[in-house]
Amino acid sequence: MLFIGVDLGTSAVKLLLMDETGKILKMASKEYGLSFPHPGWSEQDPQDWYSQSIAGLKELLAGCDKSQVAGISFGGQMHGLVALDDKDQVIRPAILWNDGRTTKQVAYLNEVIGKDKLSAYTANIAFAGFTAPKILWMKEEEPENFARIAKIMLPKDYLAYRLSGAFVSDYSDASGMLLMDVKNKCWSKEMAEICGISLEMLPELHESFDAVGTLKPEVAAELGLPETCKVVAG
């Protein structure tokens, strides 16, 4: 059996193919651009992640026995905000982990809501890179876009969603969003209320090693992979 690992980085997606012993058989990498529309801002187009990942997968799989590929999983940049509407269309460019626009929102969370409450809700306090302050920024600065939100996810989870249709995240990455009740391993109702979102907008939580679905038939066909190829949360 063969397995694929995908690392969705800030400047490129790196992919590797390995066998069941962990031996790396092949690697590939595809770059994509970063956008800095204002000083301190950092954004990317999630479609670039997907298209470059597909291109990387095709390169990675060239010449191998694709029928032996049993699973694919992901790692990647944390804390980013990917917002989709009710038609699964990306509402605005993803706001990345290294974006610094949320100074006002971080101050509100830490000083008005209070660090003690944040720690009780999430086992963390607010930092500019986290996802929750980005959601608050969108609510305050782009209310029309905010009103369209149906799904909120992290970058690597967007890739998994496009490949499998599984709307999921893993506990580790979710804990860096300032939205998760770490103690009880669930989303925090209090933080969702503070951010003005519903829990239904947030992905189902899983262990990183959980198989959460299989490749969409059209994705499997494009890549020449079996439809039974498992997608693992990562």
Backbone as numpy.savetxt, mean C-alpha at the origin, in Angstrom:
# Nx Ny Nz CAx CAy CAz Cx Cy Cz
8.50 -25.73 -7.27 7.66 -24.53 -7.27 8.53 -23.27 -7.27
7.97 -22.21 -7.82 8.66 -20.92 -7.89 7.81 -19.86 -7.19
8.51 -18.84 -6.67 7.84 -17.77 -5.94 8.43 -16.43 -6.35
7.58 -15.39 -6.33 8.00 -14.05 -6.73 7.89 -13.11 -5.54
8.93 -12.32 -5.33 8.91 -11.25 -4.34 8.97 -9.91 -5.04
8.16 -8.97 -4.59 8.09 -7.63 -5.20 8.34 -6.59 -4.11
9.35 -5.77 -4.33 9.66 -4.68 -3.40 9.32 -3.37 -4.09
8.21 -2.75 -3.68 7.76 -1.50 -4.28 8.46 -0.34 -3.58
9.60 0.08 -4.11 10.38 1.13 -3.50 9.95 2.52 -3.90
10.65 3.51 -3.41 10.31 4.90 -3.68 10.73 5.34 -5.07
11.78 4.74 -5.61 12.27 5.15 -6.93 12.18 4.03 -7.96
11.99 2.79 -7.52 11.93 1.66 -8.44 11.24 0.48 -7.78
10.70 -0.40 -8.61 10.19 -1.68 -8.11 11.24 -2.74 -8.41
11.61 -3.50 -7.38 12.59 -4.57 -7.53 11.87 -5.90 -7.36
12.18 -6.84 -8.25 11.48 -8.12 -8.26 12.49 -9.25 -8.28
12.15 -10.36 -7.62 13.01 -11.54 -7.69 12.17 -12.80 -7.81
12.80 -13.78 -8.44 12.20 -15.09 -8.62 13.06 -16.09 -7.86
12.44 -16.93 -7.05 13.21 -17.92 -6.29 12.48 -19.25 -6.28
13.24 -20.31 -5.96 12.63 -21.62 -5.85 12.24 -21.90 -4.41
11.74 -23.11 -4.16 11.21 -23.42 -2.82 12.29 -23.51 -1.76
13.57 -23.58 -2.16 14.66 -23.60 -1.19 15.12 -22.20 -0.81
14.59 -21.19 -1.51 15.01 -19.82 -1.27 16.13 -19.36 -2.19
16.54 -20.21 -3.11 17.59 -19.84 -4.06 17.05 -18.82 -5.06
17.75 -17.68 -5.19 17.32 -16.63 -6.11 17.75 -17.01 -7.52
16.79 -17.08 -8.42 17.04 -17.51 -9.80 17.22 -16.33 -10.75
16.53 -15.22 -10.45 16.57 -14.08 -11.36 16.06 -12.84 -10.63
16.55 -11.67 -11.05 16.08 -10.41 -10.48 15.81 -9.42 -11.61
14.94 -8.46 -11.33 14.64 -7.40 -12.29 14.32 -6.12 -11.52
14.46 -4.99 -12.19 14.16 -3.70 -11.57 13.63 -2.73 -12.62
12.61 -1.97 -12.24 12.03 -0.98 -13.14 11.83 0.33 -12.36
12.31 1.41 -12.93 12.22 2.71 -12.26 10.92 3.44 -12.62
10.55 4.39 -11.75 9.46 5.31 -12.05 9.78 6.65 -11.41
9.03 7.67 -11.81 9.36 9.02 -11.40 8.75 9.42 -10.06
9.32 10.47 -9.49 8.81 11.14 -8.30 8.38 12.54 -8.70
7.33 13.03 -8.07 6.85 14.38 -8.35 6.93 15.22 -7.09
7.42 16.47 -7.25 7.51 17.41 -6.12 6.77 18.69 -6.50
5.43 18.67 -6.47 4.64 19.80 -6.97 4.79 21.07 -6.15
5.18 20.94 -4.88 5.45 22.08 -4.02 6.62 21.73 -3.11
7.32 22.72 -2.58 8.42 22.41 -1.65 7.93 21.53 -0.50
8.63 20.45 -0.25 8.27 19.55 0.84 7.27 18.48 0.48
6.68 18.58 -0.72 5.72 17.57 -1.16 6.43 16.45 -1.91
5.86 15.25 -1.87 6.42 14.11 -2.59 5.28 13.19 -2.99
5.09 13.01 -4.30 3.95 12.26 -4.81 4.38 11.30 -5.92
3.55 10.29 -6.14 3.72 9.39 -7.28 2.36 8.98 -7.81
2.35 8.56 -9.09 1.15 8.05 -9.72 1.10 6.54 -9.51
0.11 6.03 -8.76 0.04 4.59 -8.53 0.00 3.75 -9.81
-0.52 4.33 -10.90 -0.52 3.59 -12.16 0.90 3.27 -12.60
1.85 4.15 -12.29 3.25 3.89 -12.64 3.77 2.66 -11.89
3.37 2.53 -10.62 3.78 1.35 -9.86 3.29 0.09 -10.55
2.01 0.12 -10.95 1.42 -1.07 -11.54 2.04 -1.40 -12.90
2.11 -0.41 -13.76 2.62 -0.67 -15.11 4.08 -1.11 -15.09
4.89 -0.52 -14.22 6.28 -0.92 -14.13 6.43 -2.28 -13.45
5.55 -2.60 -12.52 5.57 -3.92 -11.90 5.22 -5.00 -12.91
4.21 -4.74 -13.74 3.85 -5.69 -14.79 5.01 -5.88 -15.76
5.65 -4.76 -16.16 6.80 -4.85 -17.06 7.93 -5.65 -16.40
8.15 -5.40 -15.12 9.19 -6.12 -14.39 8.89 -7.60 -14.26
7.62 -7.93 -14.03 7.22 -9.33 -13.93 7.43 -10.06 -15.25
7.11 -9.40 -16.35 7.31 -10.02 -17.66 8.78 -10.29 -17.92
9.63 -9.34 -17.55 11.07 -9.53 -17.70 11.57 -10.65 -16.80
11.07 -10.67 -15.57 11.50 -11.67 -14.60 11.13 -13.09 -15.05
9.96 -13.22 -15.67 9.42 -14.53 -16.01 9.87 -15.05 -17.37
10.51 -14.21 -18.14 10.94 -14.62 -19.48 11.89 -15.83 -19.40
11.52 -16.88 -20.10 12.39 -18.05 -20.16 12.22 -19.05 -19.05
11.34 -18.78 -18.08 11.14 -19.73 -16.98 9.85 -20.52 -17.20
9.68 -21.60 -16.46 8.47 -22.39 -16.52 7.40 -21.70 -15.66
6.59 -20.87 -16.30 5.62 -20.06 -15.57 4.58 -20.89 -14.85
4.35 -22.09 -15.33 3.35 -22.95 -14.69 3.75 -23.35 -13.28
5.04 -23.17 -12.95 5.53 -23.54 -11.63 5.43 -22.42 -10.60
5.01 -21.23 -11.03 4.92 -20.09 -10.10 3.69 -20.27 -9.21
3.93 -20.43 -7.91 2.86 -20.76 -6.98 2.41 -19.58 -6.13
3.23 -18.53 -6.04 2.85 -17.43 -5.16 3.62 -16.17 -5.45
3.03 -15.05 -5.05 3.65 -13.73 -5.20 3.33 -12.92 -3.96
4.33 -12.17 -3.46 4.09 -11.34 -2.29 4.90 -10.05 -2.40
4.70 -9.17 -1.43 5.12 -7.78 -1.58 5.76 -7.21 -0.32
6.65 -6.29 -0.53 7.12 -5.39 0.50 7.15 -4.01 -0.14
7.41 -2.98 0.65 7.48 -1.69 -0.02 7.40 -0.50 0.91
7.38 0.65 0.27 7.34 1.92 1.00 6.10 1.97 1.89
6.32 2.38 3.12 5.23 2.45 4.10 4.62 3.85 4.14
3.51 3.96 4.86 2.91 5.23 5.29 2.21 6.03 4.20
2.40 5.70 2.92 1.81 6.50 1.86 0.29 6.42 1.84
-0.34 7.42 1.23 -1.80 7.47 1.12 -2.21 7.27 -0.33
-2.89 6.14 -0.58 -3.53 5.89 -1.87 -5.02 5.89 -1.63
-5.74 6.78 -2.31 -7.18 6.93 -2.12 -7.90 6.60 -3.43
-8.88 5.69 -3.34 -9.67 5.27 -4.49 -11.12 5.67 -4.31
-11.80 5.93 -5.45 -13.22 6.25 -5.38 -14.05 4.96 -5.50
-15.36 5.11 -5.61 -16.23 3.93 -5.62 -16.17 3.15 -6.93
-15.42 3.66 -7.90 -15.18 2.94 -9.15 -13.75 2.40 -9.21
-13.07 2.43 -8.07 -11.70 1.94 -7.93 -10.69 2.77 -8.73
-11.05 4.01 -9.02 -10.13 4.91 -9.70 -9.34 5.71 -8.66
-8.04 5.90 -8.91 -7.21 6.69 -8.02 -7.68 8.15 -8.06
-7.94 8.72 -6.90 -8.52 10.06 -6.82 -7.48 11.15 -7.07
-6.28 10.96 -6.52 -5.21 11.95 -6.66 -3.89 11.19 -6.57
-2.79 11.82 -6.98 -1.49 11.15 -6.82 -1.26 10.73 -5.37
-0.60 9.60 -5.19 -0.30 9.10 -3.85 0.62 10.07 -3.12
0.32 10.33 -1.85 1.18 11.15 -1.00 2.12 10.20 -0.28
3.43 10.40 -0.46 4.41 9.40 -0.04 4.86 9.58 1.41
5.60 8.60 1.88 6.12 8.56 3.25 7.02 9.75 3.55
7.73 10.25 2.53 8.70 11.33 2.75 8.12 12.70 2.42
6.81 12.80 2.37 6.12 14.07 2.13 5.97 14.84 3.44
6.21 16.14 3.38 6.23 16.93 4.61 5.15 17.98 4.73
4.05 17.80 4.02 3.02 18.85 3.98 2.13 18.91 5.22
2.23 17.93 6.11 1.21 17.77 7.16 1.60 18.37 8.51
2.45 19.39 8.51 2.88 20.00 9.77 1.69 20.44 10.63
0.73 21.09 10.01 -0.45 21.57 10.73 -1.26 20.41 11.32
-1.45 19.37 10.54 -2.25 18.23 10.97 -1.55 17.44 12.08
-0.22 17.32 11.98 0.55 16.63 13.02 0.44 17.39 14.34
0.54 18.72 14.27 0.41 19.53 15.48 -0.98 19.37 16.10
-2.00 19.33 15.26 -3.37 19.14 15.76 -3.49 17.79 16.48
-2.97 16.76 15.86 -3.10 15.42 16.45 -2.33 15.32 17.76
-1.11 15.80 17.77 -0.27 15.66 18.96 -0.65 16.61 20.08
-1.11 17.82 19.73 -1.33 18.85 20.74 -2.80 19.03 21.13
-3.70 18.84 20.17 -5.13 19.02 20.46 -5.77 17.68 20.85
-5.63 16.69 19.99 -6.08 15.35 20.38 -5.24 14.86 21.54
-3.92 15.05 21.44 -3.01 14.73 22.53 -2.25 13.44 22.33
-0.97 13.48 22.68 -0.12 12.30 22.51 -0.57 11.13 23.36
-1.10 11.42 24.55 -1.57 10.33 25.41 -2.71 9.56 24.77
-3.67 10.30 24.19 -4.79 9.64 23.53 -4.33 8.87 22.30
-3.45 9.49 21.52 -2.93 8.80 20.33 -2.23 7.51 20.71
-1.44 7.58 21.77 -0.72 6.39 22.23 -1.70 5.31 22.68
-2.76 5.73 23.35 -3.76 4.77 23.80 -4.51 4.14 22.63
-4.78 4.96 21.60 -5.53 4.48 20.45 -4.67 3.61 19.52
-3.39 4.00 19.35 -2.58 3.42 18.27 -1.20 2.94 18.69
-0.81 3.14 19.96 0.55 2.84 20.43 1.59 3.68 19.69
1.19 4.88 19.27 2.11 5.76 18.55 1.66 7.21 18.72
2.50 8.13 18.27 2.12 9.53 18.17 2.25 9.95 16.71
1.82 11.16 16.39 1.77 11.59 15.00 3.13 12.08 14.51
3.47 11.68 13.30 4.63 12.20 12.57 4.18 12.55 11.16
4.90 13.44 10.51 4.49 13.95 9.21 4.34 12.84 8.17
5.15 11.80 8.27 5.12 10.76 7.26 3.94 9.81 7.35
3.26 9.76 8.50 2.21 8.78 8.70 0.98 9.06 7.83
0.13 8.06 7.70 -1.02 8.17 6.79 -2.13 9.03 7.35
-2.44 8.91 8.63 -3.57 9.65 9.21 -3.45 11.16 9.01
-2.29 11.78 9.27 -2.19 13.22 9.00 -2.43 13.58 7.53
-2.06 12.67 6.63 -2.30 12.91 5.20 -3.80 12.91 4.90
-4.52 12.00 5.55 -5.98 11.98 5.37 -6.59 13.28 5.87
-6.14 13.75 7.03 -6.64 15.03 7.56 -6.31 16.19 6.62
-5.10 16.15 6.05 -4.72 17.20 5.09 -5.67 17.21 3.91
-5.95 16.01 3.39 -6.86 15.90 2.24 -8.25 16.40 2.61
-8.69 16.08 3.82 -10.01 16.53 4.28 -10.08 18.05 4.33
-9.00 18.68 4.78 -8.99 20.13 4.96 -8.66 20.89 3.68
-7.77 20.36 2.87 -7.26 21.09 1.71 -7.89 20.66 0.39
-8.42 19.45 0.33 -9.03 18.95 -0.90 -10.37 18.28 -0.58
-11.32 19.04 -0.04 -12.57 18.44 0.44 -13.35 17.72 -0.65
-13.27 18.19 -1.89 -14.00 17.50 -2.97 -13.40 16.13 -3.23
-12.08 16.04 -3.22 -11.42 14.74 -3.36 -11.70 13.85 -2.16
-11.64 14.44 -0.98 -11.89 13.67 0.26 -13.29 13.04 0.23
-14.26 13.79 -0.25 -15.65 13.30 -0.27 -15.82 12.11 -1.21
-14.88 11.90 -2.12 -14.98 10.80 -3.09 -14.35 9.51 -2.57
-13.67 9.55 -1.42 -12.92 8.39 -0.97 -13.84 7.21 -0.64
-13.52 6.05 -1.24 -14.20 4.80 -0.91 -13.24 3.80 -0.30
-11.97 3.88 -0.69 -10.96 2.97 -0.16 -9.68 3.74 0.12
-9.02 3.38 1.23 -7.73 3.95 1.61 -6.75 2.78 1.76
-5.59 2.90 1.12 -4.63 1.80 1.21 -3.21 2.30 1.09
-2.28 1.42 1.43 -0.86 1.71 1.32 -0.35 1.32 -0.07
0.81 1.85 -0.48 1.30 1.58 -1.83 1.38 0.11 -2.22
2.05 -0.72 -1.40 2.18 -2.13 -1.78 0.83 -2.83 -1.80
-0.09 -2.37 -0.95 -1.42 -2.98 -0.90 -2.24 -2.60 -2.12
-1.96 -1.44 -2.71 -2.59 -1.07 -3.97 -2.16 -2.03 -5.07
-0.89 -2.37 -5.07 -0.38 -3.31 -6.07 -1.05 -4.68 -5.91
-1.15 -5.16 -4.68 -1.83 -6.43 -4.42 -3.29 -6.37 -4.86
-3.92 -5.22 -4.63 -5.32 -5.04 -5.01 -5.50 -5.12 -6.52
-4.60 -4.46 -7.25 -4.68 -4.48 -8.70 -4.44 -5.88 -9.26
-3.59 -6.65 -8.61 -3.26 -7.99 -9.11 -4.31 -9.03 -8.73
-4.95 -8.85 -7.57 -5.82 -9.91 -7.06 -7.25 -9.49 -6.76
-7.48 -8.20 -6.56 -8.79 -7.74 -6.11 -8.98 -7.84 -4.62
-7.95 -8.30 -3.89 -8.04 -8.43 -2.43 -7.70 -7.09 -1.79
-8.64 -6.53 -1.04 -8.47 -5.24 -0.36 -7.98 -5.53 1.05
-6.66 -5.63 1.20 -6.06 -6.10 2.45 -4.80 -5.31 2.79
-4.39 -5.42 4.03 -3.08 -4.95 4.47 -2.58 -5.90 5.56
-1.28 -5.81 5.86 -0.74 -6.63 6.93 -0.58 -5.78 8.19
-0.55 -6.45 9.33 -0.50 -5.74 10.60 0.71 -4.82 10.72
1.86 -5.26 10.21 3.08 -4.47 10.36 2.96 -3.13 9.65
2.61 -3.15 8.36 2.47 -1.89 7.62 1.32 -1.05 8.16
0.21 -1.71 8.52 -0.94 -0.97 9.03 -0.62 -0.23 10.32
0.29 -0.78 11.12 0.64 -0.14 12.39 1.35 1.19 12.18
1.85 1.44 10.96 2.51 2.70 10.66 1.61 3.74 10.04
0.31 3.52 10.07 -0.64 4.46 9.48 -1.22 5.43 10.49
-1.02 5.17 11.79 -1.65 5.91 12.89 -3.18 5.76 12.83
-3.60 4.60 12.38 -5.03 4.29 12.30 -5.37 2.97 12.96
-4.35 2.22 13.38 -4.56 0.87 13.87 -4.44 0.79 15.39
-5.38 0.10 15.98 -5.32 -0.26 17.40 -4.38 -1.45 17.50
-3.11 -1.16 17.77 -2.07 -2.20 17.74 -2.33 -3.27 18.80
-2.75 -2.84 19.97 -2.98 -3.79 21.06 -4.01 -4.85 20.69
-5.07 -4.43 20.02 -6.17 -5.34 19.70 -6.16 -5.81 18.25
-5.12 -5.38 17.49 -4.92 -5.83 16.10 -6.17 -5.58 15.25
-6.67 -4.35 15.34 -7.83 -3.96 14.53 -7.73 -2.47 14.25
-8.54 -1.97 13.36 -8.56 -0.54 13.11 -9.17 0.20 14.30
-8.66 1.38 14.56 -9.13 2.18 15.69 -10.37 2.99 15.28
-11.48 2.73 15.94 -12.70 3.49 15.68 -12.48 4.97 16.02
-11.73 5.22 17.09 -11.48 6.60 17.51 -10.69 7.37 16.44
-9.65 6.72 15.88 -8.84 7.40 14.88 -9.61 7.60 13.58
-10.44 6.64 13.23 -11.28 6.81 12.04 -12.21 8.00 12.21
-12.78 8.14 13.41 -13.67 9.26 13.69 -12.91 10.58 13.64
-11.71 10.62 14.20 -10.89 11.83 14.18 -10.58 12.25 12.75
-10.33 11.26 11.89 -9.97 11.55 10.49 -11.18 11.75 9.60
-12.38 11.48 10.12 -13.58 11.67 9.32 -13.82 10.60 8.28
-13.33 9.40 8.55 -13.51 8.29 7.61 -14.28 7.16 8.29
-14.74 6.21 7.50 -15.41 5.03 8.06 -14.45 3.86 8.06
-14.70 2.90 8.92 -13.85 1.71 8.97 -13.95 0.90 7.68
-15.08 1.04 6.96 -15.26 0.31 5.70 -14.30 0.80 4.62
-13.73 1.97 4.80 -12.76 2.49 3.83 -11.38 1.86 3.98
-11.18 1.13 5.08 -9.86 0.59 5.38 -9.81 -0.90 5.06
-8.65 -1.40 4.64 -8.54 -2.79 4.20 -8.67 -3.80 5.32
-8.97 -5.02 4.94 -9.01 -6.14 5.88 -7.59 -6.44 6.33
-7.41 -6.68 7.62 -6.07 -6.89 8.18 -5.71 -8.37 8.24
-4.44 -8.64 7.91 -3.95 -10.01 7.86 -2.52 -10.09 8.40
-2.11 -11.30 8.74 -0.70 -11.56 8.97 0.03 -11.46 7.63
1.30 -11.12 7.67 2.05 -10.92 6.43 2.13 -12.18 5.59
2.05 -13.34 6.22 2.19 -14.61 5.50 0.86 -15.19 5.03
-0.24 -14.49 5.27 -1.55 -15.01 4.86 -1.74 -14.92 3.35
-2.20 -16.02 2.76 -2.66 -15.98 1.37 -4.02 -15.28 1.35
-4.12 -14.20 0.58 -5.33 -13.37 0.62 -6.16 -13.48 -0.66
-5.64 -14.21 -1.64 -6.37 -14.37 -2.89 -5.48 -15.01 -3.94
-5.96 -14.96 -5.16 -5.20 -15.44 -6.31 -5.20 -14.35 -7.38
-4.36 -14.52 -8.38 -4.30 -13.54 -9.45 -5.64 -13.42 -10.17
-6.03 -12.20 -10.54 -7.19 -12.02 -11.39 -6.96 -12.78 -12.70
-8.00 -13.37 -13.28 -7.83 -14.13 -14.53 -7.16 -13.32 -15.63
-7.52 -12.04 -15.75 -6.93 -11.23 -16.82 -5.46 -10.93 -16.57
-5.09 -10.79 -15.29 -3.68 -10.56 -14.94 -2.87 -11.83 -15.18
-3.42 -12.97 -14.76 -2.75 -14.25 -14.98 -2.54 -14.49 -16.47
-3.55 -14.17 -17.28 -3.45 -14.38 -18.72 -2.37 -13.48 -19.33
-2.31 -12.22 -18.90 -1.32 -11.29 -19.44 0.10 -11.74 -19.11
0.29 -12.28 -17.90 1.62 -12.69 -17.46 1.95 -14.14 -17.82
0.93 -14.89 -18.25 1.15 -16.29 -18.56 1.30 -17.16 -17.33
0.72 -16.70 -16.21 0.81 -17.44 -14.95 -0.47 -18.20 -14.68
-0.40 -19.25 -13.86 -1.64 -19.97 -13.52 -2.56 -19.11 -12.66
-3.86 -19.25 -12.87 -4.82 -18.50 -12.08 -4.82 -18.93 -10.62
-4.20 -20.07 -10.35 -4.10 -20.56 -8.97 -2.94 -19.91 -8.19
-2.15 -19.07 -8.87 -1.02 -18.40 -8.21 -1.53 -17.57 -7.03
-1.05 -17.89 -5.84 -1.54 -17.22 -4.65 -0.91 -15.85 -4.48
-1.71 -14.91 -3.99 -1.21 -13.59 -3.62 -1.19 -13.54 -2.09
-0.02 -13.22 -1.54 0.20 -13.24 -0.10 0.35 -11.80 0.39
-0.24 -11.50 1.54 -0.34 -10.12 2.03 1.01 -9.37 2.00
2.05 -10.01 2.51 3.38 -9.37 2.43 3.68 -8.49 3.62
